[in-house]
Coordinates of C-alpha atoms in Angstrom, one line a residue:
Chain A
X1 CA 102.1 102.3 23.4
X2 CA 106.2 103.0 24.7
X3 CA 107.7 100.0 25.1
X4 CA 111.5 99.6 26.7
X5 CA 113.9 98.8 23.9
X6 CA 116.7 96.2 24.6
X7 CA 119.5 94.9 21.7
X8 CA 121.0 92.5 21.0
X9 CA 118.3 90.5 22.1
X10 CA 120.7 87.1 22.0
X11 CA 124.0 87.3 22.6
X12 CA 127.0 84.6 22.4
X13 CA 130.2 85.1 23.5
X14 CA 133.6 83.4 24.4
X15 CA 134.6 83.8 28.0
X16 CA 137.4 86.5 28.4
X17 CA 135.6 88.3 25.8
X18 CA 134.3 92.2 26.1
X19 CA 130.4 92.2 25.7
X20 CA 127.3 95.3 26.2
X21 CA 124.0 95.5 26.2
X22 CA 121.9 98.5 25.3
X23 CA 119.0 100.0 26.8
X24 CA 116.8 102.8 25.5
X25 CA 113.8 103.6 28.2
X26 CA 110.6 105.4 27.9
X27 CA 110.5 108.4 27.2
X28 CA 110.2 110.6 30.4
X29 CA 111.5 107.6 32.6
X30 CA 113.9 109.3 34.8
X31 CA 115.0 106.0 36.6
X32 CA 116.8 103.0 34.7
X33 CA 117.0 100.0 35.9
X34 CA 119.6 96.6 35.1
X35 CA 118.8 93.3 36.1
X36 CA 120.6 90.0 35.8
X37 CA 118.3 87.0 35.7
X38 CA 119.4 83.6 36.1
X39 CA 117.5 80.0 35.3
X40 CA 115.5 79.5 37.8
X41 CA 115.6 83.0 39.4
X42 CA 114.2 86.4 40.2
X43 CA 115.3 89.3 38.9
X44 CA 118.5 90.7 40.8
X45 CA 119.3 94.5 40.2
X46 CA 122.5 95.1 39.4
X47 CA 122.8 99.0 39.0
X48 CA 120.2 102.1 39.3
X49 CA 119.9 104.8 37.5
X50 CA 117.8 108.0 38.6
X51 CA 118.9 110.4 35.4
X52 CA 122.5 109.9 34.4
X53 CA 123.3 109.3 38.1
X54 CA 123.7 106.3 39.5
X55 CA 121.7 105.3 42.5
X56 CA 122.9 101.8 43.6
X57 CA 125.2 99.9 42.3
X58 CA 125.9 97.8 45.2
X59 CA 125.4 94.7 43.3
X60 CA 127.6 95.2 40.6
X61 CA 130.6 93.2 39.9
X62 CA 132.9 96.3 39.2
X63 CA 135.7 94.4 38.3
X64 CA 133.7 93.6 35.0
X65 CA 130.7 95.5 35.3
X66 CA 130.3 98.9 34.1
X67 CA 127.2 100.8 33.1
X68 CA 126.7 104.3 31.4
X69 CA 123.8 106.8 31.1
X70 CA 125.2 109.4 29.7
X71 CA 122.5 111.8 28.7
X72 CA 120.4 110.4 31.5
X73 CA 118.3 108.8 28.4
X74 CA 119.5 105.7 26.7
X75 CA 122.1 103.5 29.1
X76 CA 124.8 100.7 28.2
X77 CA 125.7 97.6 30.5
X78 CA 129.3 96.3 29.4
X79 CA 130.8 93.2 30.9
X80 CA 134.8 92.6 30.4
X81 CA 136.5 90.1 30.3
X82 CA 132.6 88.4 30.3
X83 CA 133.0 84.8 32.7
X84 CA 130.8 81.3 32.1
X85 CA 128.8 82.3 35.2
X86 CA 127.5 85.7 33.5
X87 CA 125.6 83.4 31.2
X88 CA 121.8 84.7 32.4
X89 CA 119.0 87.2 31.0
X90 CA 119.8 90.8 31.2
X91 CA 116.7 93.0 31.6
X92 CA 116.4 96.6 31.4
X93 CA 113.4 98.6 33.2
X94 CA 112.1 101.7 33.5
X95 CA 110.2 104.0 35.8
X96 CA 108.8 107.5 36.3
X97 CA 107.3 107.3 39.7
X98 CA 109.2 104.3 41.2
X99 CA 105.2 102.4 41.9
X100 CA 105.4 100.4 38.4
X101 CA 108.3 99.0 36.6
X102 CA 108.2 98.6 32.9
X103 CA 110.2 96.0 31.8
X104 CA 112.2 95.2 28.1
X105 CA 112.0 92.2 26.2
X106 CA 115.8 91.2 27.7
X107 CA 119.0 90.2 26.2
X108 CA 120.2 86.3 26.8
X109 CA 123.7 86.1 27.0
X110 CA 125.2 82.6 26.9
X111 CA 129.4 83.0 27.4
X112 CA 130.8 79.4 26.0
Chain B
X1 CA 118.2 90.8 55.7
X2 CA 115.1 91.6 53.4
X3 CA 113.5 88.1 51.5
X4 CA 110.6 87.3 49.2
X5 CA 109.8 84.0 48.9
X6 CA 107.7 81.9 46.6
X7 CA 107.7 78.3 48.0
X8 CA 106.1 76.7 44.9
X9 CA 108.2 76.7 41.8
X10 CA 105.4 75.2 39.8
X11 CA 101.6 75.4 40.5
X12 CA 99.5 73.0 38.2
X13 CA 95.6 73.6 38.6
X14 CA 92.4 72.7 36.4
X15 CA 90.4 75.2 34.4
X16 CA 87.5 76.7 36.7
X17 CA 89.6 75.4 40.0
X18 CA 90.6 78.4 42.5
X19 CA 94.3 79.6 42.4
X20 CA 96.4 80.5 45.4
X21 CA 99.9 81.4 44.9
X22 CA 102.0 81.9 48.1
X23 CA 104.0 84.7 48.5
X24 CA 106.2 85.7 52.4
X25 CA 108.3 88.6 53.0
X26 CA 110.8 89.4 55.5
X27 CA 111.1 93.0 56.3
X28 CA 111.8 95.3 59.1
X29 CA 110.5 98.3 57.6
X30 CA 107.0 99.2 55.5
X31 CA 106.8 97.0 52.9
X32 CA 105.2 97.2 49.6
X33 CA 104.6 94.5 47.9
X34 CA 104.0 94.1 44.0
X35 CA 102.7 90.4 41.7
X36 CA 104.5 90.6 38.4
X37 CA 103.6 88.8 35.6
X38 CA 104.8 87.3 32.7
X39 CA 103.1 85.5 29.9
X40 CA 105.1 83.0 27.2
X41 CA 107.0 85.2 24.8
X42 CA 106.2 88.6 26.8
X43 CA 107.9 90.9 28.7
X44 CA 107.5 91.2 32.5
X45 CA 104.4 93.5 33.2
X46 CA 103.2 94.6 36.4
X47 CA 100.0 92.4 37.5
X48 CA 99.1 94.1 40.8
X49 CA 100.4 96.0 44.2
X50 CA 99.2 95.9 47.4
X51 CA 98.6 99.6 47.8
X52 CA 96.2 99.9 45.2
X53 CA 93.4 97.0 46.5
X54 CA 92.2 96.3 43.2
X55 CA 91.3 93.1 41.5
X56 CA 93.0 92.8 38.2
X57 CA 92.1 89.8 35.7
X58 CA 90.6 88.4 38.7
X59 CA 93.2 88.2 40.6
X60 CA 93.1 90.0 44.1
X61 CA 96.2 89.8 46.9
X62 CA 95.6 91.1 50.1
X63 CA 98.6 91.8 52.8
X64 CA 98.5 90.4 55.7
X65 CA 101.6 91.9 58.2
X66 CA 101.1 89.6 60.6
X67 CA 101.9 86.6 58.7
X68 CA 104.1 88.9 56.1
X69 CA 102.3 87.2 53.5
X70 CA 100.9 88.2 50.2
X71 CA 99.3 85.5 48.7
X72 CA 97.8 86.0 45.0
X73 CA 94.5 84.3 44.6
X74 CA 91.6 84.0 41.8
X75 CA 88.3 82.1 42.2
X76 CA 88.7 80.6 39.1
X77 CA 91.5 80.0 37.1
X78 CA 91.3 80.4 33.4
X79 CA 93.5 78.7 30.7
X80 CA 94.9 82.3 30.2
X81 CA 96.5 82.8 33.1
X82 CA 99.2 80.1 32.7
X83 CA 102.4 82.4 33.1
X84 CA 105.2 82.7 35.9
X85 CA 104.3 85.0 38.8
X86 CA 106.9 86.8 40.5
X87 CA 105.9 88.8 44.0
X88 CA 108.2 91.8 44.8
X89 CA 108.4 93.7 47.9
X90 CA 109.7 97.1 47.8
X91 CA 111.8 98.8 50.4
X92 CA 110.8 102.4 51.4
X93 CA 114.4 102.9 52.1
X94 CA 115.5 103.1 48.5
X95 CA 112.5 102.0 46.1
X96 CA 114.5 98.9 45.1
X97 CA 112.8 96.0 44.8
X98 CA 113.5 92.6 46.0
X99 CA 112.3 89.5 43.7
X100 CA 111.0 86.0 44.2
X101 CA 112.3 83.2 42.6
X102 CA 108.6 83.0 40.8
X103 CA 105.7 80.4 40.1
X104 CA 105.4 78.7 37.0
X105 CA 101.3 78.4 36.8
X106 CA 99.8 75.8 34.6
X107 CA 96.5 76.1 33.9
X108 CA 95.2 72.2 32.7
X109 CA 91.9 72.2 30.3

């Protein structure tokens, strides 16, 4: 069965630091989705993807938050400089018909 | 502005006992509202959704506009269900969905 690929699945880094996260969806999933989870929390989307456009991206921190889908397939989530308070899981789904999500195993980023 | 909440972070039952887990929305517009799932170790997985009234692993939710609730409930709980639920409403303005803060469920032998 297609699974949603994430790497790295842990991931330390020094704050100031550049840091990204890579997402490869299933196959035929035209819309991508990024999360940011925090302790305690629900998922919060940070940017949509439908394709290799983006959708919403209302709730990303653009000062340090960029994301990329270039061939409207496989998509990267970079943070820089990456902050103590971007510490959090980041989760990658994917849909084809916007009813069910299908989530990847995450990435947990701790910045020290 | 648009709100799922879950009002129980933790939900501890005995094996065989019913299960209720609260979920309320606020939303002006249609909602639809999803129960995710997600076992120890696993990856979040869609449980059940509102829209397709069917019982999955037991589990049934039904919507209920008037008290915007979705509450997810099963007869009787089994060991295997200990996970954290997370009830999701989606908006029919953009298909985004907006996420509880979840239920850790504990299912005691």
């Amino acid at each position: 069965e297609a699974e949603v690929a994430q790497s790295p699945r842990y991931k330390i880094t020094e704050k100031s630091q550049a840091v990204a996260f890579w997402c490869d969806p299933i196959s035929g999933h035209a819309t991508l989705y990024w999360y940011r989870q925090i302790l305690g929390q629900g998922p919060e989307l940070l940017v949509q993807f439908q394709d290799e456009s983006v959708v919403d991206d209302s709730q990303l921190p653009k000062d340090r938050f960029s994301a990329e889908r270039l061939k409207g397939v496989d998509s990267t989530l970079k943070i820089q400089p990456a902050e103590l308070g971007d510490s959090a899981m980041y989760l990658c789904a994917s849909s084809r018909n916007f009813y069910e999500q299908y989530f990847g195993p995450g990435t947990r980023l701790t910045v020290t | 502005a648009q709100r799922v909440t879950q009002p129980e972070k933790l939900l501890s039952v005995f094996k065989g006992a019913p299960v209720e887990l609260k979920c309320n929305y606020s939303y002006s517009g249609s909602p639809e509202l999803f129960w995710y799932v997600q076992y120890s170790r696993q990856r979040l997985q869609l449980l059940l959704r509102h829209i397709s009234r069917e019982s999955i692993k037991g589990f049934t939710a039904d919507l209920n506009k008037g008290e915007t609730s979705f509450h997810l409930k099963k007869p009787f709980a089994q060991e295997e269900d200990s996970a954290m639920y997370y009830c999701a409403l989606r908006m029919d303005s953009n298909y985004q969905l907006i996420w509880g803060a979840g239920t850790k469920l504990i299912i005691k032998p």
